[in-house]
Short mmCIF file of C-alpha atoms in Angstrom, two decimals:
data_model
loop_
_atom_site.label_atom_id
_atom_site.label_comp_id
_atom_site.label_asym_id
_atom_site.label_seq_id
_atom_site.Cartn_x
_atom_site.Cartn_y
_atom_site.Cartn_z
CA MET A 235 -16.05 24.70 4.36
CA LYS A 236 -12.27 24.75 3.89
CA ILE A 237 -10.48 21.52 4.83
CA ALA A 238 -6.74 21.00 4.99
CA LEU A 239 -6.02 17.25 4.77
CA ILE A 240 -2.65 16.36 6.28
CA THR A 241 -1.58 13.00 4.88
CA SER A 242 1.10 11.20 2.93
CA PHE A 243 -0.11 11.52 -0.64
CA PRO A 244 0.75 9.94 -4.01
CA PRO A 245 3.04 9.78 -5.84
CA SER A 246 4.63 9.34 -2.39
CA ARG A 247 4.63 5.70 -1.25
CA HIS A 248 4.80 6.33 2.48
CA ALA A 249 2.31 4.61 4.80
CA LEU A 250 -1.36 5.56 4.41
CA ASN A 251 -0.78 7.34 1.08
CA GLU A 252 -3.47 5.20 -0.61
CA TYR A 253 -5.98 5.95 2.12
CA GLY A 254 -5.09 9.65 1.95
CA PHE A 255 -5.62 9.65 -1.80
CA HIS A 256 -9.08 8.11 -1.58
CA MET A 257 -10.11 10.49 1.21
CA ALA A 258 -8.97 13.44 -0.91
CA GLU A 259 -10.60 12.07 -4.06
CA GLN A 260 -13.95 11.94 -2.30
CA LEU A 261 -13.54 15.31 -0.55
CA ARG A 262 -12.87 17.12 -3.82
CA GLN A 263 -16.12 15.74 -5.23
CA GLU A 264 -18.16 17.07 -2.31
CA ARG A 265 -19.99 20.29 -3.00
CA CYS A 266 -19.28 23.14 -0.56
CA ILE A 267 -15.83 21.68 0.31
CA ASP A 268 -12.65 23.62 -0.54
CA LEU A 269 -9.80 21.10 -0.17
CA THR A 270 -6.07 21.61 0.26
CA VAL A 271 -3.83 18.56 0.68
CA LEU A 272 -0.80 19.16 2.89
CA GLY A 273 1.33 16.26 1.70
CA ASP A 274 4.76 14.80 2.32
CA TYR A 275 7.83 15.66 0.28
CA LEU A 276 8.62 13.39 -2.66
CA SER A 277 11.91 11.48 -2.63
CA THR A 278 12.28 12.19 -6.35
CA PRO A 279 10.57 15.05 -8.22
CA GLY A 280 7.32 14.09 -9.85
CA ASP A 281 4.12 15.55 -11.26
CA GLU A 282 1.23 16.05 -8.86
CA LEU A 283 -1.99 14.17 -9.52
CA PRO A 284 -4.26 16.29 -11.68
CA GLY A 285 -7.20 18.02 -10.03
CA PHE A 286 -5.73 18.30 -6.52
CA ASN A 287 -4.42 21.39 -4.73
CA VAL A 288 -1.34 19.91 -3.02
CA THR A 289 1.23 21.68 -0.85
CA ARG A 290 4.29 19.56 -0.03
CA CYS A 291 5.32 20.79 3.40
CA TRP A 292 6.57 17.90 5.56
CA GLY A 293 8.72 14.83 5.24
CA PHE A 294 9.24 11.46 6.88
CA GLY A 295 11.93 11.69 9.55
CA ARG A 296 12.34 15.47 9.41
CA PRO A 297 12.49 17.22 12.81
CA GLY A 298 11.13 20.47 11.34
CA ASN A 299 7.70 19.05 10.44
CA LEU A 300 5.89 20.76 13.29
CA ALA A 301 6.99 24.24 12.24
CA SER A 302 6.55 23.69 8.50
CA LEU A 303 3.09 22.16 8.92
CA LEU A 304 1.90 24.98 11.16
CA ARG A 305 3.09 27.52 8.59
CA ALA A 306 1.20 25.66 5.86
CA ILE A 307 -1.95 25.43 7.97
CA ARG A 308 -1.84 29.16 8.73
CA SER A 309 -1.38 29.87 5.03
CA ALA A 310 -4.29 27.61 4.00
CA LYS A 311 -6.61 29.13 6.68
CA PRO A 312 -8.84 26.05 6.88
CA ASP A 313 -11.94 25.58 8.98
CA VAL A 314 -10.73 22.04 9.71
CA ALA A 315 -7.24 20.53 9.79
CA TRP A 316 -7.85 16.81 9.24
CA PHE A 317 -4.91 14.50 10.03
CA ASN A 318 -4.68 10.98 8.52
CA LEU A 319 -2.13 9.35 10.82
CA GLY A 320 -0.38 6.34 12.26
CA PHE A 321 2.17 6.61 15.03
CA ALA A 322 5.05 6.37 12.55
CA SER A 323 3.61 8.76 9.95
CA PHE A 324 6.20 11.46 10.62
CA GLY A 325 9.20 9.26 11.30
CA ALA A 326 10.60 6.00 12.62
CA ARG A 327 12.72 7.66 15.31
CA PRO A 328 11.04 8.84 18.53
CA LEU A 329 11.96 12.54 18.25
CA SER A 330 10.81 13.10 14.68
CA ALA A 331 7.67 11.04 15.27
CA LEU A 332 6.70 12.92 18.45
CA LEU A 333 7.37 16.37 17.01
CA GLY A 334 5.10 15.59 14.06
CA LEU A 335 2.38 14.15 16.28
CA MET A 336 2.30 17.41 18.24
CA THR A 337 0.86 19.18 15.21
CA PRO A 338 -2.87 18.46 15.79
CA ALA A 339 -2.67 19.90 19.32
CA ALA A 340 -0.61 22.85 18.08
CA ALA A 341 -3.16 23.55 15.33
CA ARG A 342 -5.90 23.63 17.96
CA VAL A 343 -3.88 26.09 20.07
CA ASN A 344 -3.60 28.24 16.94
CA GLY A 345 -7.39 28.39 16.64
CA VAL A 346 -7.94 25.76 13.93
CA TYR A 347 -10.32 22.87 14.55
CA SER A 348 -8.16 19.75 14.37
CA HIS A 349 -9.37 16.20 13.83
CA VAL A 350 -7.25 13.03 13.78
CA THR A 351 -8.11 9.75 12.05
CA LEU A 352 -5.82 7.34 13.92
CA HIS A 353 -5.24 4.00 12.22
CA GLN A 354 -3.74 2.07 15.13
CA LEU A 355 -2.95 2.19 18.83
CA PHE A 356 0.54 1.51 20.09
CA GLU A 357 -0.96 -0.79 22.75
CA THR A 358 -1.95 -3.30 20.06
CA VAL A 359 1.51 -3.55 18.50
CA ASP A 360 3.61 -6.64 19.19
CA LEU A 361 6.98 -4.99 19.82
CA GLU A 362 8.96 -8.07 18.83
CA ASP A 363 7.06 -8.41 15.55
CA ALA A 364 7.55 -4.72 14.85
CA ALA A 365 11.33 -5.07 15.37
CA VAL A 366 11.32 -2.40 18.07
CA THR A 367 14.81 -2.21 19.59
CA SER A 368 13.93 -0.14 22.71
CA PRO A 369 10.58 -1.40 24.07
CA ARG A 370 10.60 0.81 27.18
CA LEU A 371 11.31 3.94 25.18
CA TYR A 372 8.67 2.91 22.64
CA ARG A 373 6.02 2.45 25.35
CA ALA A 374 6.85 5.79 26.97
CA GLY A 375 6.83 7.52 23.59
CA GLY A 376 3.59 5.83 22.60
CA TRP A 377 1.91 6.91 25.83
CA LEU A 378 3.04 10.52 25.31
CA ALA A 379 2.11 10.50 21.62
CA THR A 380 -1.38 9.25 22.43
CA HIS A 381 -1.88 12.05 24.94
CA LEU A 382 -0.73 14.56 22.31
CA LEU A 383 -3.19 13.20 19.74
CA LEU A 384 -6.03 13.24 22.27
CA SER A 385 -5.32 16.97 22.68
CA ALA A 386 -6.77 17.58 19.21
CA ASN A 387 -10.37 18.81 19.10
CA SER A 388 -11.53 15.31 18.19
CA LEU A 389 -10.16 11.93 17.21
CA SER A 390 -11.55 8.94 15.32
CA VAL A 391 -10.42 5.32 15.67
CA LEU A 392 -11.40 2.46 13.38
CA LEU A 393 -12.34 -0.30 15.82
CA PRO A 394 -14.60 -0.18 18.91
CA ALA A 395 -11.91 -1.84 21.03
CA TYR A 396 -9.60 1.09 20.33
CA ARG A 397 -12.06 3.56 21.78
CA ARG A 398 -12.54 1.37 24.83
CA THR A 399 -8.77 1.31 25.35
CA LEU A 400 -8.51 5.09 25.08
CA GLU A 401 -11.44 5.67 27.42
CA GLU A 402 -10.18 3.23 30.04
CA LYS A 403 -6.48 4.12 29.92
CA TYR A 404 -6.40 7.85 29.11
CA ARG A 405 -9.86 9.12 30.11
CA ARG A 406 -9.68 12.28 28.03
CA GLY A 407 -10.39 13.62 24.58
CA ARG A 408 -13.36 13.34 22.22
CA VAL A 409 -13.10 9.92 20.61
CA SER A 410 -15.41 8.45 17.96
CA VAL A 411 -15.46 5.09 16.20
CA ARG A 412 -15.75 5.13 12.43
CA SER A 413 -15.42 2.47 9.79
CA HIS A 414 -12.24 2.33 7.75
CA GLY A 415 -14.33 2.11 4.60
CA ILE A 416 -13.54 0.74 1.17
CA PHE A 417 -11.75 2.84 -1.42
CA ALA A 418 -14.60 3.10 -3.91
CA GLY A 419 -17.99 4.70 -4.33
CA ARG A 420 -19.46 1.23 -4.71
CA PRO A 421 -17.87 -2.20 -4.29
CA ASP A 422 -17.48 -4.51 -7.26
CA PRO A 423 -19.95 -7.41 -7.28
CA PRO A 424 -18.11 -10.71 -7.59
CA ASP A 425 -17.52 -12.09 -11.07
CA PHE A 426 -17.24 -15.82 -10.40
CA THR A 427 -16.24 -16.55 -14.00
CA ARG A 428 -12.81 -15.05 -13.15
CA ARG A 429 -12.27 -17.18 -10.05
CA GLY A 430 -11.24 -20.81 -10.10
CA ASN A 431 -11.72 -20.93 -13.83
CA PRO A 432 -9.63 -22.98 -14.13
CA ILE A 433 -7.08 -21.78 -11.52
CA HIS A 434 -7.87 -20.96 -7.90
CA ARG A 435 -5.66 -18.00 -7.01
CA ILE A 436 -4.82 -17.51 -3.34
CA LEU A 437 -3.83 -13.88 -2.84
CA ALA A 438 -1.50 -12.47 -0.19
CA PHE A 439 -1.01 -8.70 -0.32
CA GLY A 440 0.84 -6.21 1.86
CA LYS A 441 4.23 -4.92 3.00
CA TRP A 442 6.13 -7.97 4.12
CA GLY A 443 8.79 -8.78 6.67
CA THR A 444 7.79 -7.84 10.22
CA TYR A 445 4.46 -9.07 11.56
CA LYS A 446 3.50 -9.93 7.97
CA ARG A 447 5.69 -12.92 7.09
CA LEU A 448 5.37 -15.48 4.33
CA ASP A 449 7.00 -18.63 5.70
CA LEU A 450 3.84 -20.06 7.25
CA LEU A 451 1.70 -19.27 4.20
CA ILE A 452 4.15 -20.81 1.72
CA GLU A 453 4.45 -23.98 3.78
CA ALA A 454 0.66 -24.23 4.02
CA PHE A 455 0.24 -23.60 0.29
CA ASN A 456 2.73 -26.32 -0.62
CA ARG A 457 0.71 -28.79 1.44
CA VAL A 458 -2.57 -27.63 -0.11
CA GLY A 459 -1.05 -28.00 -3.59
CA THR A 460 -0.60 -31.73 -3.06
CA ARG A 461 -4.34 -32.13 -2.47
CA VAL A 462 -5.95 -29.50 -4.73
CA SER A 463 -5.14 -29.21 -8.43
CA ASN A 464 -5.08 -25.92 -10.35
CA VAL A 465 -4.11 -23.71 -7.41
CA GLN A 466 -1.68 -20.81 -7.41
CA LEU A 467 -0.29 -18.51 -4.69
CA VAL A 468 0.04 -14.86 -5.75
CA ILE A 469 2.07 -12.61 -3.44
CA GLY A 470 1.77 -8.86 -4.03
CA GLY A 471 3.60 -6.03 -2.32
CA GLY A 472 7.13 -5.14 -1.33
CA ASP A 473 9.21 -4.95 1.82
CA HIS A 474 8.26 -3.35 5.09
CA PRO A 475 10.67 -0.40 5.63
CA ARG A 476 12.27 -2.22 8.56
CA THR A 477 13.04 -5.38 6.54
CA PRO A 478 14.61 -4.38 3.22
CA GLY A 479 15.31 -7.31 0.91
CA TYR A 480 12.83 -9.66 2.57
CA VAL A 481 10.55 -10.23 -0.45
CA ALA A 482 13.48 -10.70 -2.83
CA SER A 483 15.01 -13.31 -0.54
CA MET A 484 11.71 -15.19 -0.28
CA ALA A 485 11.21 -15.04 -4.05
CA GLN A 486 14.71 -16.41 -4.65
CA ARG A 487 13.91 -19.40 -2.43
CA HIS A 488 10.33 -20.13 -3.34
CA ALA A 489 9.24 -18.60 -6.68
CA ASN A 490 8.02 -21.13 -9.24
CA ASP A 491 5.13 -21.71 -11.63
CA HIS A 492 2.74 -22.08 -8.69
CA ILE A 493 4.07 -19.31 -6.41
CA ARG A 494 4.28 -15.87 -8.05
CA PHE A 495 5.92 -12.82 -6.49
CA LEU A 496 4.65 -9.58 -8.03
CA GLY A 497 6.55 -7.03 -5.93
CA TYR A 498 5.06 -3.53 -5.78
CA VAL A 499 1.58 -3.43 -7.35
CA SER A 500 0.48 -0.15 -8.93
CA GLU A 501 -2.88 1.35 -8.05
CA GLU A 502 -4.35 0.61 -11.48
CA SER A 503 -3.39 -3.08 -11.24
CA ILE A 504 -4.95 -3.77 -7.85
CA ALA A 505 -8.50 -4.24 -9.13
CA ASP A 506 -7.73 -7.13 -11.49
CA LEU A 507 -5.46 -8.72 -8.87
CA PHE A 508 -8.33 -8.97 -6.39
CA ARG A 509 -11.07 -9.72 -8.92
CA GLU A 510 -9.24 -12.86 -10.00
CA ALA A 511 -8.57 -14.14 -6.46
CA SER A 512 -10.67 -16.98 -5.07
CA VAL A 513 -9.59 -16.13 -1.54
CA ALA A 514 -7.28 -13.64 0.21
CA VAL A 515 -5.06 -14.75 3.08
CA MET A 516 -3.79 -12.56 5.93
CA PRO A 517 -1.15 -14.70 7.70
CA TYR A 518 -0.15 -12.03 10.22
CA THR A 519 1.30 -12.71 13.65
CA SER A 520 -0.05 -9.46 15.12
CA SER A 521 -2.04 -6.41 14.06
CA ALA A 522 -1.13 -2.79 13.37
CA GLY A 523 -4.67 -1.49 13.00
CA SER A 524 -7.81 -1.90 10.93
CA SER A 525 -6.52 -3.78 7.90
CA GLY A 526 -6.46 -2.03 4.55
CA VAL A 527 -6.08 -5.41 2.83
CA ALA A 528 -9.29 -6.70 4.44
CA HIS A 529 -11.11 -3.64 3.11
CA LEU A 530 -9.70 -4.14 -0.38
CA ALA A 531 -11.03 -7.69 -0.16
CA ALA A 532 -14.44 -6.30 0.80
CA GLN A 533 -14.30 -3.80 -2.06
CA TYR A 534 -13.79 -6.63 -4.56
CA ALA A 535 -15.96 -9.17 -2.70
CA VAL A 536 -13.11 -11.59 -1.98
CA PRO A 537 -13.46 -14.05 0.95
CA VAL A 538 -10.72 -13.72 3.57
CA ILE A 539 -8.86 -16.30 5.65
CA ALA A 540 -7.06 -14.50 8.46
CA SER A 541 -5.01 -15.19 11.52
CA GLY A 542 -7.43 -15.33 14.45
CA ILE A 543 -6.02 -12.33 16.31
CA GLN A 544 -8.42 -10.14 18.26
CA ASP A 545 -8.36 -7.11 15.93
CA PHE A 546 -9.41 -9.20 12.94
CA ARG A 547 -12.21 -10.90 14.84
CA GLU A 548 -13.52 -7.52 15.94
CA LEU A 549 -13.18 -6.16 12.42
CA ALA A 550 -15.33 -8.98 11.05
CA GLU A 551 -17.94 -8.40 13.74
CA HIS A 552 -17.91 -4.60 13.52
CA GLU A 553 -18.05 -4.26 9.73
CA GLY A 554 -19.48 -7.56 8.54
CA ILE A 555 -16.53 -8.53 6.31
CA ALA A 556 -16.65 -12.27 5.56
CA MET A 557 -13.63 -13.87 7.23
CA ARG A 558 -12.61 -17.33 8.36
CA PHE A 559 -9.93 -17.66 11.02
CA PHE A 560 -7.03 -20.00 11.62
CA THR A 561 -5.02 -20.42 14.80
CA PRO A 562 -2.16 -17.87 14.72
CA GLY A 563 1.16 -19.50 13.89
CA ASP A 564 -0.39 -22.94 13.28
CA VAL A 565 0.32 -24.20 9.78
CA ASN A 566 -2.03 -27.18 10.17
CA SER A 567 -4.90 -24.85 11.04
CA LEU A 568 -4.19 -22.67 7.98
CA VAL A 569 -4.04 -25.74 5.71
CA GLU A 570 -7.38 -26.91 7.07
CA GLU A 571 -9.07 -23.55 6.46
CA LEU A 572 -7.67 -23.27 2.93
CA LEU A 573 -8.86 -26.76 2.03
CA LEU A 574 -12.31 -26.12 3.49
CA ALA A 575 -12.62 -22.90 1.49
CA LEU A 576 -11.32 -24.22 -1.83
CA ASN A 577 -13.47 -27.35 -1.60
CA SER A 578 -16.62 -25.38 -0.71
CA PRO A 579 -17.64 -23.30 -3.76
CA VAL A 580 -21.07 -22.57 -2.29
CA GLU A 581 -19.54 -21.13 0.88
CA LEU A 582 -17.01 -19.10 -1.10
CA LYS A 583 -19.87 -17.52 -3.05
CA GLU A 584 -21.83 -16.83 0.12
CA MET A 585 -18.78 -15.19 1.72
CA ALA A 586 -18.17 -13.12 -1.41
CA TRP A 587 -21.72 -11.72 -1.38
CA ARG A 588 -21.48 -11.05 2.37
CA SER A 589 -18.33 -8.99 1.88
CA TYR A 590 -19.97 -7.20 -1.04
CA ALA A 591 -22.86 -6.19 1.24
CA ALA A 592 -20.37 -4.99 3.86
CA GLY A 593 -18.63 -2.89 1.22
CA VAL A 594 -21.90 -1.27 0.12
CA ALA A 595 -22.49 -0.17 3.72
CA MET A 596 -19.07 1.51 4.07
CA SER A 597 -18.31 3.10 0.73
CA MET A 598 -15.88 6.01 0.80
CA PRO A 599 -18.59 8.62 0.02
CA LEU A 600 -20.59 7.44 3.05
CA ILE A 601 -17.52 7.48 5.31
CA VAL A 602 -16.33 10.93 4.22
CA ARG A 603 -19.81 12.45 4.51
CA GLU A 604 -20.04 11.20 8.10
CA TYR A 605 -16.88 13.13 8.88
CA ILE A 606 -18.15 16.25 7.10
CA ARG A 607 -21.42 16.16 9.04
CA SER A 608 -19.51 16.03 12.32
CA PHE A 609 -17.27 18.94 11.24
CA ARG A 610 -20.31 21.01 10.24
CA GLN A 611 -22.04 20.19 13.51
CA HIS A 612 -19.05 21.47 15.49
CA GLU A 613 -18.85 24.62 13.36
CA ARG A 614 -22.53 25.39 13.89
CA ILE A 615 -22.48 24.72 17.61
CA LYS A 616 -19.47 27.02 17.95
CA ILE A 617 -21.23 29.86 16.11
CA LEU A 618 -24.42 29.47 18.16
CA GLN A 619 -22.43 29.40 21.40
CA SER A 620 -20.58 32.57 20.34
CA ALA A 621 -23.86 34.28 19.51
CA ALA A 622 -25.29 33.32 22.89
CA GLY A 623 -22.18 34.70 24.59
CA LEU A 624 -22.46 38.00 22.71
CA ARG A 625 -26.07 38.30 23.73
CA ARG A 626 -25.27 37.70 27.39
CA THR A 627 -22.47 40.28 27.41
CA GLY A 628 -24.54 42.85 25.53
CA GLN A 629 -22.03 43.27 22.71
CA PHE A 630 -24.93 43.41 20.26
CA ASP A 631 -26.74 46.71 20.69
CA ARG A 632 -30.04 45.31 19.49
CA SER A 633 -31.39 41.81 19.95
CA ASP A 634 -33.03 41.93 16.50
CA GLN A 635 -29.61 42.46 14.92
CA LEU A 636 -28.35 39.29 16.63
CA ALA A 637 -31.45 37.39 15.57
CA ARG A 638 -31.00 38.53 11.96
CA THR A 639 -27.34 37.48 11.93
CA VAL A 640 -28.11 34.06 13.39
CA GLY A 641 -31.05 33.66 11.02
CA GLU A 642 -28.83 34.33 8.02
CA LYS A 643 -26.39 31.69 9.26
CA ILE A 644 -29.16 29.13 9.74
CA GLN A 645 -30.49 29.83 6.23
CA LYS A 646 -26.98 29.32 4.82
CA TRP A 647 -26.71 26.01 6.65
CA GLN A 648 -30.08 24.87 5.29
CA ASP A 649 -28.99 25.78 1.74
CA GLU A 650 -25.75 23.81 2.20
CA ASP A 651 -27.61 20.78 3.55
CA GLN A 652 -30.03 20.82 0.64
CA LEU A 653 -27.13 21.08 -1.82
CA VAL A 654 -25.34 18.16 -0.20
CA SER A 655 -28.43 15.95 -0.05
CA SER A 656 -29.21 16.66 -3.73
CA SER A 657 -25.73 15.45 -4.74
CA ALA A 658 -25.70 12.33 -2.52
#
């Protein structure tokens, strides 16, 4: 099966590039999969990651993405065009974003099976938090963009509530719920010798400045520091694109021996950052989808304290990630949860093992193979339906010729399934 994966892709740093990389890394290890990555242009020239077949054919904010992507898809001739998307994947402005989001429907019109993994819904975005300047235009554009994405052959969302919203509001399209998954083949079991020995590290990680702000967390940490010795706040990640300079300004005001600002964290440094954290904190005021940070915490078996917004509560219930919740925007509530966690080593260990178990159940190989099975099922149903149509119209002169052709296809499918199961 030939798959074209449309995603931002390293060394690009645009949104979802890490997720796109881990999807591609797993796909290229799957037997019987021929993968082409249709990635975004690089802002500065750089070497492609070894081992990947990458075509750079679209760019953030470019109005010509629809045409250039369709040309690349036609050239790749895939069985499946798989889109890894958020609503702002193709641009921050409405026109460039909408033109890019037309591509899955256009690929379908051009005869290519198109599937979209959609990381958020516009209905869940707090427009004030997201610094949206034209809320009415945003809502109208979001409604239209959602209809365009639902015009793909199929679409996956990452929380059950998202599918309910699509079914109730739009009432069209083939929508599935899938887990976000962790970025590894297996999660790391917790190494408690690296946590709280002697320093408890509280980790905050993300792109900061809009709905992810640091004021509340820093105030809460300063209060916790007066009551718990040997505690440190580690803040990883840079600015959200809409708030340039935010992290630098916060570091200038608050950085000291107990509050460290790391800035951008490279892929190879993420593992140690999480392995040494006693707890991860997600002090968000709203949600923009199934949290990648929560899944990194699950991958490294780190307990999470999160703002008690609905998406995070559903994430914990849906995937089993160990999370404690504080009242959104309430510094006293966050202080209380931090103190309870840091003073409860038994509970921290229990939460760590619970997140480890959740990670085992949603490893990237398992997630990607679920997608592949659904793609193969569609391909096989399509062939069988075509064969049935040919038989009804008499376009096969002999029924035994049709039976032989279908039999050869079924044997090929059985061989593929056996090959896949032997490598699982």
